[in-house]
Structures are given as structure tokens and as C-alpha cells.
CSV table of C-alpha atoms and ligand atoms in Angstrom, one decimal:
chain,number,residue,atom,x,y,z
D,204,MET,CA,2.0,1.6,-40.6
D,205,PRO,CA,2.4,1.1,-36.8
D,206,ASP,CA,5.4,2.8,-35.4
D,207,PHE,CA,7.0,1.3,-32.2
D,208,GLU,CA,9.9,3.8,-32.2
D,209,LEU,CA,9.9,5.7,-28.9
D,210,SER,CA,9.6,9.5,-29.1
D,211,GLU,CA,12.5,11.5,-27.6
D,212,ASP,CA,10.6,12.1,-24.3
D,213,TYR,CA,9.8,8.5,-23.8
D,214,GLN,CA,13.3,7.5,-24.7
D,215,ASP,CA,14.8,10.0,-22.3
D,216,LEU,CA,12.6,8.7,-19.5
D,217,SER,CA,13.5,5.1,-20.2
D,218,ASP,CA,17.2,5.9,-20.3
D,219,THR,CA,17.0,7.9,-17.1
D,220,VAL,CA,15.3,5.1,-15.2
D,221,ARG,CA,17.6,2.5,-16.8
D,222,ASP,CA,20.7,4.4,-15.4
D,223,PHE,CA,19.0,4.8,-12.0
D,224,ALA,CA,18.2,1.0,-12.0
D,225,ASP,CA,21.8,0.1,-12.8
D,226,GLN,CA,23.5,2.6,-10.6
D,227,VAL,CA,21.2,2.9,-7.5
D,228,VAL,CA,18.9,0.0,-7.4
D,229,ALA,CA,21.1,-2.9,-8.6
D,230,PRO,CA,23.9,-2.5,-6.0
D,231,VAL,CA,21.5,-3.0,-3.1
D,232,SER,CA,19.0,-5.5,-4.6
D,233,ALA,CA,20.7,-8.7,-3.4
D,234,LYS,CA,21.0,-7.3,0.2
D,235,HIS,CA,17.3,-6.3,0.4
D,236,ASP,CA,16.3,-9.7,-1.1
D,237,GLU,CA,18.4,-11.6,1.4
D,238,GLU,CA,17.2,-9.6,4.3
D,239,HIS,CA,13.6,-9.4,3.1
D,240,SER,CA,13.8,-5.6,3.8
D,241,PHE,CA,11.8,-2.9,2.1
D,242,PRO,CA,14.1,-0.6,0.2
D,243,TYR,CA,13.0,2.7,1.7
D,244,GLU,CA,16.1,4.6,0.5
D,245,VAL,CA,15.5,3.5,-3.1
D,246,VAL,CA,11.8,4.3,-2.9
D,247,SER,CA,12.5,7.7,-1.5
D,248,GLN,CA,14.8,8.4,-4.5
D,249,MET,CA,12.2,7.1,-6.9
D,250,ALA,CA,9.8,9.5,-5.2
D,251,ASP,CA,12.2,12.4,-5.7
D,252,MET,CA,12.5,11.5,-9.4
D,253,GLY,CA,8.7,11.8,-9.7
D,254,LEU,CA,8.1,8.2,-10.7
D,255,PHE,CA,5.1,7.8,-8.4
D,256,GLY,CA,3.5,10.7,-10.2
D,257,LEU,CA,4.3,9.7,-13.8
D,258,PRO,CA,0.7,9.2,-15.2
D,259,PHE,CA,-1.1,11.8,-13.1
D,260,PRO,CA,-1.8,15.4,-14.1
D,261,GLU,CA,0.3,18.2,-12.8
D,262,GLU,CA,-2.6,19.8,-10.9
D,263,SER,CA,-2.8,16.5,-8.9
D,264,GLY,CA,0.9,16.7,-8.1
D,265,GLY,CA,1.8,14.4,-10.9
D,266,MET,CA,4.3,14.6,-13.7
D,267,GLY,CA,1.7,15.0,-16.5
D,268,GLY,CA,2.8,11.9,-18.3
D,269,ASP,CA,0.7,8.9,-19.2
D,270,TYR,CA,0.4,5.2,-18.6
D,271,PHE,CA,2.9,4.2,-21.2
D,272,ALA,CA,5.5,6.3,-19.5
D,273,LEU,CA,4.8,4.4,-16.3
D,274,ALA,CA,5.2,1.1,-18.2
D,275,LEU,CA,8.5,2.2,-19.6
D,276,ALA,CA,9.8,3.0,-16.2
D,277,LEU,CA,8.6,-0.4,-14.9
D,278,GLU,CA,10.3,-2.2,-17.7
D,279,GLN,CA,13.6,-0.7,-16.8
D,280,LEU,CA,13.2,-1.3,-13.0
D,281,GLY,CA,11.9,-4.9,-13.7
D,282,ARG,CA,15.1,-5.6,-15.6
D,283,VAL,CA,17.2,-5.4,-12.4
D,284,ASP,CA,14.8,-5.7,-9.4
D,285,GLN,CA,11.3,-6.9,-9.6
D,286,SER,CA,10.6,-6.1,-5.9
D,287,VAL,CA,11.3,-2.4,-6.5
D,288,ALA,CA,9.3,-2.5,-9.8
D,289,ILE,CA,6.2,-4.0,-8.2
D,290,THR,CA,6.4,-1.5,-5.4
D,291,LEU,CA,6.1,1.3,-8.0
D,292,GLU,CA,3.5,-0.6,-10.0
D,293,ALA,CA,1.2,-1.4,-7.1
D,294,GLY,CA,1.7,2.1,-5.6
D,295,VAL,CA,0.7,3.9,-8.8
D,296,SER,CA,-1.5,1.7,-10.9
D,297,LEU,CA,-3.3,-0.1,-8.0
D,298,GLY,CA,-2.9,2.3,-5.1
D,299,ALA,CA,-3.4,5.8,-6.5
D,300,MET,CA,-5.0,5.2,-9.8
D,301,PRO,CA,-8.5,4.2,-8.4
D,302,ILE,CA,-8.6,7.6,-6.7
D,303,HIS,CA,-7.6,9.4,-9.9
D,304,ARG,CA,-10.2,7.4,-12.0
D,305,PHE,CA,-13.1,7.3,-9.5
D,306,GLY,CA,-12.5,9.7,-6.7
D,307,SER,CA,-14.5,12.7,-5.8
D,308,ASP,CA,-12.8,16.1,-5.9
D,309,ALA,CA,-12.4,16.1,-2.2
D,310,GLN,CA,-10.8,12.6,-2.3
D,311,LYS,CA,-8.5,13.5,-5.1
D,312,GLU,CA,-7.5,16.7,-3.2
D,313,GLU,CA,-6.8,14.8,0.0
D,314,TRP,CA,-4.9,11.8,-1.4
D,315,LEU,CA,-3.5,12.2,-4.9
D,316,PRO,CA,-0.8,14.8,-4.3
D,317,LEU,CA,0.4,12.7,-1.4
D,318,LEU,CA,0.4,9.5,-3.3
D,319,ALA,CA,1.8,11.0,-6.5
D,320,SER,CA,4.7,12.4,-4.4
D,321,GLY,CA,5.7,8.9,-3.4
D,322,LYS,CA,6.0,10.0,0.2
D,323,ALA,CA,3.0,7.8,1.0
D,324,LEU,CA,1.7,4.5,-0.4
D,325,ALA,CA,-1.8,3.1,-0.9
D,326,GLY,CA,-2.8,-0.5,-1.3
D,327,PHE,CA,-5.5,-2.2,-3.4
D,328,GLY,CA,-7.5,-4.5,-1.3
D,329,LEU,CA,-9.4,-6.9,-3.6
D,330,THR,CA,-8.2,-10.4,-2.9
D,331,GLU,CA,-9.5,-12.4,0.1
D,332,PRO,CA,-8.4,-15.7,1.6
D,333,GLU,CA,-11.2,-17.4,-0.3
D,334,ALA,CA,-11.7,-15.1,-3.2
D,335,GLY,CA,-8.8,-14.4,-5.6
D,336,SER,CA,-9.5,-15.2,-9.3
D,337,ASP,CA,-13.2,-15.1,-8.3
D,338,ALA,CA,-12.9,-11.9,-6.4
D,339,GLY,CA,-16.6,-11.3,-6.8
D,340,GLY,CA,-16.9,-13.9,-4.0
D,341,THR,CA,-15.8,-11.2,-1.5
D,342,LYS,CA,-17.0,-11.8,2.0
D,343,THR,CA,-15.9,-8.6,3.6
D,344,THR,CA,-18.9,-6.5,4.5
D,345,ALA,CA,-19.5,-2.8,5.0
D,346,ARG,CA,-22.7,-1.5,6.5
D,347,LEU,CA,-23.8,2.1,6.8
D,348,GLU,CA,-24.6,3.1,10.4
D,349,GLY,CA,-25.7,6.4,12.0
D,350,VAL,CA,-28.0,9.2,10.9
D,351,GLY,CA,-27.7,12.3,8.8
D,352,ASP,CA,-24.2,13.7,8.3
D,353,ALA,CA,-22.8,11.3,10.9
D,354,LYS,CA,-23.1,8.1,8.9
D,355,GLU,CA,-20.2,5.7,8.9
D,356,TRP,CA,-19.3,2.5,7.1
D,357,VAL,CA,-18.5,-0.3,9.5
D,358,ILE,CA,-16.2,-2.8,7.7
D,359,ASN,CA,-15.5,-6.3,8.7
D,360,GLY,CA,-13.5,-9.0,6.9
D,361,ASN,CA,-10.1,-10.2,5.7
D,362,LYS,CA,-8.0,-9.4,2.7
D,363,ALA,CA,-5.1,-11.5,1.5
D,364,PHE,CA,-1.8,-10.7,-0.3
D,365,ILE,CA,-2.1,-7.0,-0.3
D,366,THR,CA,1.0,-5.2,-1.7
D,367,ASN,CA,2.3,-2.1,0.0
D,368,SER,CA,-0.2,-2.5,2.8
D,369,GLY,CA,2.2,-2.5,5.8
D,370,THR,CA,5.2,-0.3,5.1
D,371,ASP,CA,6.1,2.7,7.3
D,372,ILE,CA,4.8,5.0,4.6
D,373,THR,CA,1.6,3.2,3.9
D,374,ARG,CA,-1.4,5.5,4.6
D,375,LEU,CA,-4.3,4.0,2.8
D,376,VAL,CA,-5.9,0.8,1.5
D,377,THR,CA,-8.9,0.8,-0.7
D,378,VAL,CA,-11.0,-2.3,-0.1
D,379,THR,CA,-13.9,-4.0,-1.8
D,380,ALA,CA,-16.8,-4.9,0.4
D,381,VAL,CA,-20.3,-6.2,0.1
D,382,THR,CA,-22.6,-3.2,0.9
D,383,GLY,CA,-25.9,-4.8,0.1
D,384,GLN,CA,-27.8,-6.7,-2.7
D,385,GLN,CA,-28.5,-5.8,-6.3
D,386,GLU,CA,-31.2,-7.1,-8.6
D,387,ARG,CA,-30.1,-8.2,-12.0
D,388,PRO,CA,-32.2,-7.3,-15.1
D,389,ASP,CA,-33.6,-10.9,-15.0
D,390,GLY,CA,-34.8,-10.4,-11.4
D,391,SER,CA,-32.1,-12.6,-9.8
D,392,ILE,CA,-30.1,-11.2,-6.8
D,393,LYS,CA,-26.4,-10.6,-6.7
D,394,LYS,CA,-24.0,-9.0,-4.2
D,395,GLU,CA,-23.6,-5.2,-4.3
D,396,ILE,CA,-19.9,-4.6,-4.0
D,397,SER,CA,-18.5,-1.2,-3.4
D,398,THR,CA,-15.0,0.2,-2.8
D,399,ILE,CA,-14.1,2.2,0.4
D,400,LEU,CA,-11.1,4.2,1.3
D,401,VAL,CA,-9.6,3.0,4.6
D,402,PRO,CA,-6.8,5.0,6.1
D,403,THR,CA,-4.4,2.6,7.7
D,404,SER,CA,-4.5,4.5,11.0
D,405,THR,CA,-8.2,3.7,11.5
D,406,PRO,CA,-8.8,1.6,14.7
D,407,GLY,CA,-9.6,-2.0,13.7
D,408,PHE,CA,-7.4,-2.1,10.6
D,409,THR,CA,-4.4,-4.4,11.0
D,410,ALA,CA,-1.7,-5.4,8.5
D,411,GLU,CA,-0.8,-8.8,9.8
D,412,LYS,CA,2.7,-10.4,9.7
D,413,ALA,CA,4.2,-10.1,6.3
D,414,TYR,CA,4.2,-13.3,4.1
D,415,ASN,CA,7.4,-15.3,3.8
D,416,LYS,CA,7.4,-15.3,0.0
D,417,VAL,CA,9.3,-17.4,-2.6
D,418,GLY,CA,10.3,-14.1,-4.3
D,419,TRP,CA,9.6,-10.4,-4.5
D,420,ASN,CA,11.3,-10.5,-1.1
D,421,ALA,CA,12.0,-6.8,-0.8
D,422,SER,CA,8.3,-5.9,-1.6
D,423,ASP,CA,5.7,-5.6,1.1
D,424,THR,CA,2.8,-8.1,1.2
D,425,HIS,CA,0.4,-8.7,4.1
D,426,PRO,CA,-2.9,-10.3,5.0
D,427,LEU,CA,-5.2,-7.6,6.4
D,428,THR,CA,-7.8,-7.8,9.2
D,429,LEU,CA,-10.7,-5.3,9.3
D,430,ASP,CA,-12.4,-5.6,12.6
D,431,ASN,CA,-15.3,-3.1,13.0
D,432,VAL,CA,-13.3,-0.5,11.1
D,433,ARG,CA,-15.4,2.7,11.0
D,434,VAL,CA,-14.8,5.3,8.3
D,435,PRO,CA,-17.0,8.3,7.2
D,436,GLU,CA,-19.7,7.7,4.6
D,437,GLU,CA,-17.8,10.0,2.2
D,438,ASN,CA,-15.0,7.4,2.0
D,439,LEU,CA,-17.0,5.5,-0.5
D,440,LEU,CA,-14.9,5.5,-3.7
D,441,GLY,CA,-17.0,6.0,-6.8
D,442,THR,CA,-20.6,4.9,-7.1
D,443,ARG,CA,-22.1,2.5,-4.6
D,444,GLY,CA,-22.4,-0.9,-6.2
D,445,ARG,CA,-19.8,-0.2,-8.9
D,446,GLY,CA,-16.8,-1.1,-6.8
D,447,TYR,CA,-16.1,-4.5,-8.3
D,448,ALA,CA,-16.5,-3.3,-11.9
D,449,ASN,CA,-14.3,-0.3,-11.2
D,450,PHE,CA,-11.6,-2.5,-9.7
D,451,LEU,CA,-11.7,-4.9,-12.7
D,452,SER,CA,-11.2,-1.9,-15.0
D,453,ILE,CA,-8.2,-0.9,-12.9
D,454,LEU,CA,-6.8,-4.4,-13.3
D,455,ASP,CA,-7.3,-4.2,-17.1
D,456,GLU,CA,-4.9,-1.2,-17.1
D,457,GLY,CA,-2.7,-2.8,-14.5
D,458,ARG,CA,-2.0,-5.7,-16.8
D,459,ILE,CA,-0.2,-3.4,-19.2
D,460,ALA,CA,2.0,-2.2,-16.3
D,461,ILE,CA,2.7,-5.7,-15.0
D,462,ALA,CA,3.4,-6.9,-18.6
D,463,ALA,CA,6.0,-4.1,-18.9
D,464,LEU,CA,7.6,-5.2,-15.6
D,465,ALA,CA,7.7,-8.8,-16.9
D,466,VAL,CA,9.3,-7.7,-20.1
D,467,GLY,CA,12.0,-6.0,-18.1
D,468,ALA,CA,12.6,-9.2,-16.2
D,469,ALA,CA,12.7,-11.2,-19.4
D,470,GLN,CA,15.2,-8.7,-20.9
D,471,GLY,CA,17.3,-8.7,-17.8
D,472,CYS,CA,17.7,-12.4,-18.2
D,473,VAL,CA,18.8,-11.9,-21.8
D,474,ASP,CA,21.3,-9.2,-20.9
D,475,GLN,CA,22.8,-11.1,-18.0
D,476,SER,CA,23.1,-14.3,-20.1
D,477,VAL,CA,24.8,-12.6,-23.1
D,478,LYS,CA,27.4,-11.0,-20.8
D,479,TYR,CA,28.0,-14.3,-19.0
D,480,ALA,CA,28.1,-16.4,-22.2
D,481,LYS,CA,30.9,-14.1,-23.5
D,482,GLU,CA,32.9,-14.4,-20.3
D,483,ARG,CA,32.5,-18.0,-19.2
D,484,SER,CA,34.7,-20.7,-20.8
D,485,ALA,CA,34.2,-24.4,-20.9
D,486,PHE,CA,36.1,-26.9,-23.1
D,487,GLY,CA,38.5,-24.3,-24.4
D,488,GLN,CA,36.1,-21.6,-25.5
D,489,ASN,CA,33.4,-19.2,-24.3
D,490,ILE,CA,30.1,-21.0,-23.8
D,491,GLY,CA,28.4,-18.4,-26.1
D,492,LYS,CA,30.3,-20.0,-29.0
D,493,TYR,CA,28.3,-23.2,-28.5
D,494,GLN,CA,25.2,-23.1,-30.6
D,495,ALA,CA,23.2,-24.8,-27.9
D,496,VAL,CA,23.8,-21.8,-25.6
D,497,ALA,CA,23.6,-19.2,-28.3
D,498,PHE,CA,20.3,-20.5,-29.5
D,499,LYS,CA,18.9,-20.6,-26.0
D,500,ILE,CA,19.7,-16.9,-25.6
D,501,ALA,CA,18.4,-16.1,-29.0
D,502,ARG,CA,15.1,-17.7,-28.1
D,503,MET,CA,15.1,-15.6,-24.9
D,504,GLU,CA,15.6,-12.4,-26.9
D,505,ALA,CA,12.7,-13.4,-29.2
D,506,ARG,CA,10.4,-13.9,-26.2
D,507,ALA,CA,11.3,-10.5,-24.6
D,508,HIS,CA,10.9,-8.7,-28.0
D,509,THR,CA,7.5,-10.1,-28.8
D,510,ALA,CA,6.2,-9.6,-25.3
D,511,ARG,CA,7.4,-5.9,-25.5
D,512,LEU,CA,5.5,-5.4,-28.8
D,513,ALA,CA,2.4,-6.9,-27.1
D,514,TYR,CA,2.4,-4.4,-24.2
D,515,TYR,CA,3.3,-1.5,-26.5
D,516,ASP,CA,0.3,-2.4,-28.6
D,517,ALA,CA,-2.1,-2.6,-25.6
D,518,ALA,CA,-0.8,0.7,-24.2
D,519,ALA,CA,-1.2,2.4,-27.6
D,520,ARG,CA,-4.8,1.2,-27.8
D,521,MET,CA,-5.4,2.4,-24.3
D,522,LEU,CA,-3.9,5.8,-24.9
D,523,ALA,CA,-5.9,6.2,-28.1
D,524,GLY,CA,-9.1,5.5,-26.2
D,525,LYS,CA,-9.7,2.2,-28.0
D,526,PRO,CA,-10.8,-1.1,-26.4
D,527,PHE,CA,-7.6,-2.8,-25.0
D,528,LYS,CA,-8.9,-5.4,-22.6
D,529,THR,CA,-8.0,-8.4,-24.7
D,530,GLN,CA,-4.6,-7.0,-25.8
D,531,ALA,CA,-3.7,-6.2,-22.2
D,532,ALA,CA,-4.6,-9.8,-21.2
D,533,ILE,CA,-2.5,-11.2,-24.0
D,534,ALA,CA,0.4,-8.9,-23.1
D,535,LYS,CA,0.2,-9.9,-19.4
D,536,MET,CA,0.1,-13.6,-20.2
D,537,ILE,CA,2.9,-13.8,-22.7
D,538,ALA,CA,5.1,-11.3,-20.8
D,539,GLY,CA,4.7,-13.3,-17.6
D,540,GLU,CA,5.5,-16.5,-19.4
D,541,ALA,CA,8.5,-14.9,-21.1
D,542,ALA,CA,9.9,-13.8,-17.8
D,543,MET,CA,9.5,-17.3,-16.3
D,544,ASP,CA,10.8,-19.1,-19.3
D,545,ASN,CA,13.8,-16.7,-19.7
D,546,ALA,CA,14.6,-17.0,-16.0
D,547,ARG,CA,14.7,-20.8,-16.3
D,548,ASP,CA,16.9,-20.6,-19.3
D,549,ALA,CA,19.2,-17.9,-17.9
D,550,THR,CA,19.8,-19.9,-14.7
D,551,GLN,CA,20.8,-22.8,-17.0
D,552,VAL,CA,23.3,-20.6,-18.9
D,553,PHE,CA,24.8,-19.6,-15.5
D,554,GLY,CA,25.2,-23.2,-14.5
D,555,GLY,CA,25.8,-23.6,-10.7
D,556,TYR,CA,26.0,-19.9,-10.2
D,557,GLY,CA,22.5,-19.6,-11.5
D,558,PHE,CA,21.4,-21.4,-8.3
D,559,ILE,CA,23.2,-18.9,-6.0
D,560,ASN,CA,20.9,-16.2,-4.7
D,561,GLU,CA,23.2,-13.3,-5.1
D,562,PHE,CA,23.1,-13.6,-8.9
D,563,THR,CA,20.4,-11.5,-10.5
D,564,VAL,CA,19.2,-14.4,-12.7
D,565,ALA,CA,18.7,-16.6,-9.6
D,566,ARG,CA,16.5,-13.8,-8.1
D,567,HIS,CA,14.6,-13.5,-11.4
D,568,TYR,CA,14.0,-17.3,-11.2
D,569,ARG,CA,12.3,-16.9,-7.8
D,570,ASP,CA,10.6,-13.6,-8.6
D,571,SER,CA,9.2,-14.4,-12.0
D,572,LYS,CA,6.8,-17.2,-10.9
D,573,ILE,CA,4.4,-14.7,-9.4
D,574,LEU,CA,4.1,-12.9,-12.8
D,575,GLU,CA,2.0,-15.9,-14.0
D,576,VAL,CA,-0.3,-15.5,-11.0
D,577,GLY,CA,-0.6,-11.9,-9.7
D,578,GLU,CA,-3.1,-9.4,-11.2
D,579,GLY,CA,-4.9,-12.3,-12.8
D,580,THR,CA,-3.4,-15.8,-13.3
D,581,THR,CA,-2.6,-17.1,-16.8
D,582,GLU,CA,-5.8,-19.0,-16.7
D,583,VAL,CA,-7.8,-15.8,-16.0
D,584,GLN,CA,-6.1,-14.1,-19.0
D,585,LEU,CA,-7.1,-17.1,-21.1
D,586,MET,CA,-10.7,-16.8,-19.8
D,587,LEU,CA,-10.7,-13.1,-20.9
D,588,ILE,CA,-9.3,-13.8,-24.3
D,589,ALA,CA,-11.6,-16.8,-24.9
D,590,ARG,CA,-14.6,-14.7,-23.8
D,591,GLU,CA,-13.7,-12.0,-26.3
D,592,LEU,CA,-13.7,-14.7,-29.0
D,593,GLY,CA,-17.2,-15.6,-28.0
D,594,LEU,CA,-16.2,-18.9,-26.3
R,49,FAD,C1,3.1,-11.3,-4.0
R,49,FAD,C2,1.6,-11.1,-4.2
R,49,FAD,C3,1.1,-9.8,-4.3
R,49,FAD,C4,-0.3,-9.6,-4.5
R,49,FAD,N1,-0.8,-8.3,-4.5
R,49,FAD,C5,-2.1,-8.1,-4.5
R,49,FAD,C6,-2.7,-6.8,-4.2
R,49,FAD,O1,-1.9,-5.8,-4.0
R,49,FAD,N2,-4.0,-6.7,-4.2
R,49,FAD,C7,-4.9,-7.8,-4.4
R,49,FAD,O2,-6.1,-7.6,-4.3
R,49,FAD,N3,-4.4,-9.0,-4.6
R,49,FAD,C8,-3.0,-9.2,-4.7
R,49,FAD,N4,-2.5,-10.5,-4.9
R,49,FAD,C9,-3.4,-11.6,-5.1
R,49,FAD,C10,-3.4,-12.2,-6.5
R,49,FAD,O3,-3.9,-11.3,-7.4
R,49,FAD,C11,-4.1,-13.5,-6.4
R,49,FAD,O4,-3.3,-14.4,-5.7
R,49,FAD,C12,-4.4,-14.1,-7.8
R,49,FAD,O5,-5.4,-13.3,-8.4
R,49,FAD,C13,-4.9,-15.5,-7.7
R,49,FAD,O6,-5.9,-15.7,-6.8
R,49,FAD,P1,-5.8,-16.9,-5.7
R,49,FAD,O7,-4.5,-16.8,-5.1
R,49,FAD,O8,-7.0,-16.8,-4.8
R,49,FAD,O9,-5.9,-18.2,-6.6
R,49,FAD,P2,-7.2,-18.9,-7.0
R,49,FAD,O10,-8.2,-18.0,-7.6
R,49,FAD,O11,-7.7,-19.8,-5.9
R,49,FAD,O12,-6.6,-19.9,-8.2
R,49,FAD,C14,-6.0,-21.1,-7.9
R,49,FAD,C15,-5.7,-21.8,-9.3
R,49,FAD,O13,-7.0,-22.1,-9.9
R,49,FAD,C16,-7.0,-21.5,-11.2
R,49,FAD,N5,-8.4,-21.1,-11.5
R,49,FAD,C17,-9.3,-20.4,-10.8
R,49,FAD,N6,-10.4,-20.3,-11.4
R,49,FAD,C18,-10.3,-20.9,-12.6
R,49,FAD,C19,-11.1,-21.1,-13.8
R,49,FAD,N7,-12.4,-20.6,-13.8
R,49,FAD,N8,-10.7,-21.7,-14.8
R,49,FAD,C20,-9.4,-22.3,-14.8
R,49,FAD,N9,-8.5,-22.1,-13.8
R,49,FAD,C21,-9.0,-21.4,-12.7
R,49,FAD,C22,-6.1,-20.3,-11.1
R,49,FAD,O14,-5.7,-19.9,-12.4
R,49,FAD,C23,-5.0,-20.9,-10.3
R,49,FAD,O15,-4.1,-21.6,-11.0
R,49,FAD,C24,-1.1,-10.7,-4.7
R,49,FAD,C25,-0.6,-12.0,-4.7
R,49,FAD,C26,0.7,-12.2,-4.4
R,49,FAD,C27,1.2,-13.6,-4.3
């Protein structure tokens, strides 16, 4: 029989992050959201707790945990502050993980301890202004110039919506770029896409003005310009021509992490609504006594619960070394929808206060929309699931 009971270690981690989220993150969330400011002091405390190193081995400066541990931490942070949670999610599963999975020994040595410490952040540069869901349509190019040991990649292009790419502690963005052409087995030609490590101090790399977003206001998101950026040949990450496939596999895992964050958001909406429904009175009794309100909250709880089971299942398959792509897509889709639906219902339970930004449910209402878009839209998840069904 499957067992979804958390082990003592996982439960301890979840409880610790929950306390941290309630006591340290929550009190400053509304301020950072309103000011659109990156919460450096919170991120620094998360770094001290080892959260940025959770799934990495101790020899790489990590905590020796696993991807499920990361997901549990994201759920607890997502409950109170999605900006903080996405900063951790993007830092670990998109920023550092490609180096852990595909990096050379030298690249791991140079970057992993730094990124796992949380003292520095890396970004994942896949999306472009005209290539998102269809990221294989990348237009950024990298050509190898020079001779012998002095060869360099010269990178030109633009990236869009890159998380953690412009903070004061950002040190690296890994970008996909067209490095040539490849022949398919049937003889047709396709783009050869590779991934290349670009330290953000490299001349020609610019994190442009941050986006003015609907939500996730305390997270860092920029368009990037790469103008004749020159990096050494050794900055190629993984095998030349495997960059796109490697990044897609990073996104498969990432969907478990983002699902966990979304479950946290969905649960946060439940918790806030239960509390409010017990306190707020109308027509002589607490609004929670009205079945219309109680049923709304009961349905929210059902959404959060089933979405949690979906990401637990995907994570269990991943950790067991089994195929998990479809389950991760299902988890990401239903958790994102649960967060958005719960945010809409929670703001309804809160009445007029649900429309006032300082209330957590109002923030969840603005923040949750991107959960149906980022790291693959709902339609992309449906494409993956349908493809697995042979459709
Ligand atoms: C706050 C934020 C943070 C982000 N962080 C990062 C990051 O760190 N790194 C990164 O690389 N990217 C990042 N992204 C980009 C994000 O992953 C993309 O926005 C997303 O994948 C969608 O791509 P797009 O915006 O180009 O939309 P499009 O691909 O243009 O899609 C537009 C619409 O068309 C639909 N659509 C497209 N193709 C199909 C199809 N075949 N069938 C049916 N419907 C289809 C989509 O589902 C969507 O509804 C971030 C985005 C945001 C807003």
C-alpha cells in the first residue's frame, strides 16, 4: 500500500520551515510586496538554514537531502509568501540543479558550493521574447571563436522573464543558445541547442529593468540582453547539442517543486479562510456557520489535499528512479489550478478585505495566476499528458 505519512526527518524539516515562514517571512511579506523589493534579509536567513543546499550532496556544500525535501520546504514557504518560495525554487531547481546534473567536475567545484550556500544565485535562461512554450525556437546564438585553448563562445541574443537574474547576489545565468545545426535520423536539419554558463559580470551581459508584474512582486524577474558576450569554451554545460533536452528534463523535475509551492498557496488560502470564517460575523453569527461559506472552504481543502497527493506521488516516483514526467505535469497543472481557484474563493470569503493588498489572500490572488503559466503553461502540461496517452 502506498504510504504518504512523512518520515520524522521530513516532518521535522517541514515544521522548521513552517515556523520560519510564520515567524520570519510572513511579518515582512506585505511590505516587500508593496515596495516590490527583494527580501535580502529573508533570503540570507534561508541560506543560513541550508535551504538552498537541500537536495545537493554534502561534498558539494549541500545538506545531503533530496528533491522531496526541497518540495516540502517550498510548500511551507508558498503558504505565506510565493515570492520568497519562487526565489528558493528558481535558485535551487533551475539555477543550481543544471550544474549538479550536467556540470563537469570543474564547473561543480566552482559553482555548486557557492550556490548551495545561498550566498549567490543563478538563473535559468531558457525563455526568449518570441520563444516560451516553444522554447526550441530560441534565436540566441553562440559561436565558437579562436584557436586551441583560447577558444571562446560569443553569445548574442535576448532572454525574457528570467527569475533571480538581477539581484545583488546573482552571479550566473545559464542560457540556451543555438550553436549550430544537427541532422535528424531522417536527414532533415534542426537547430543544435546547447547550454552555456554566463557569469553575470561578463561584459555584454545586461539584466534590463525589472518587469512590473501582477504578482510575485518581491521576486526578481528581468529581460536579459546578451551582446557579444564572450565566455571560455569550457563554460559549455553538458554535451554540445544536448542543451535543450537537458533543460527540458530540469523542467520535468521543476514541475514537482512548483507544484509543491502551489499546494502551499492553496493551503494558505484554506488556513486563512478557516480562521476568518470563525471570526467574522454577519447576520448574527460567524460566516463559517453558513453552509455556503463552509462548503466553499471544504472544496478548497479538497483541492489542496488532492494536489498535495499528486506532487507526493510524482516525487516518490522520481526518487525511486521511475518515470515521472506525466505525474509531474499532472501535479503542476492541478496544483496551479488549485492555487488559483482557492485564491479566488478565499478572497470571496474575505469580502471587501479580500481586495485589500495587505491581506495574504489578496496577495495569493495576484500571485497565483502565474502558477498556471510559469515552468510550462496549463496547455503545455495537457500536451505532455496527452502525448503520453498516445494522442
Ligand atoms: C514571473 C515569471 C518568471 C519566469 N521565470 C522564468 C525563468 O526563470 N526562466 C525561464 O526560462 N523562463 C521563465 N519564465 C517564462 C515562462 O516559463 C513562460 O512565460 C511560459 O513558459 C510561457 O511562455 P510564453 O510567455 O512565451 O507564452 P506562449 O508560449 O507565447 O503562450 C501563449 C499562450 O499560448 C498557449 N499555447 C502555446 N502553444 C500552445 C499549443 N501548442 N497548444 C495550445 N496552447 C498553446 C500557451 O499555453 C499560452 O496560453 C517566467 C515567466 C514569468 C511571468
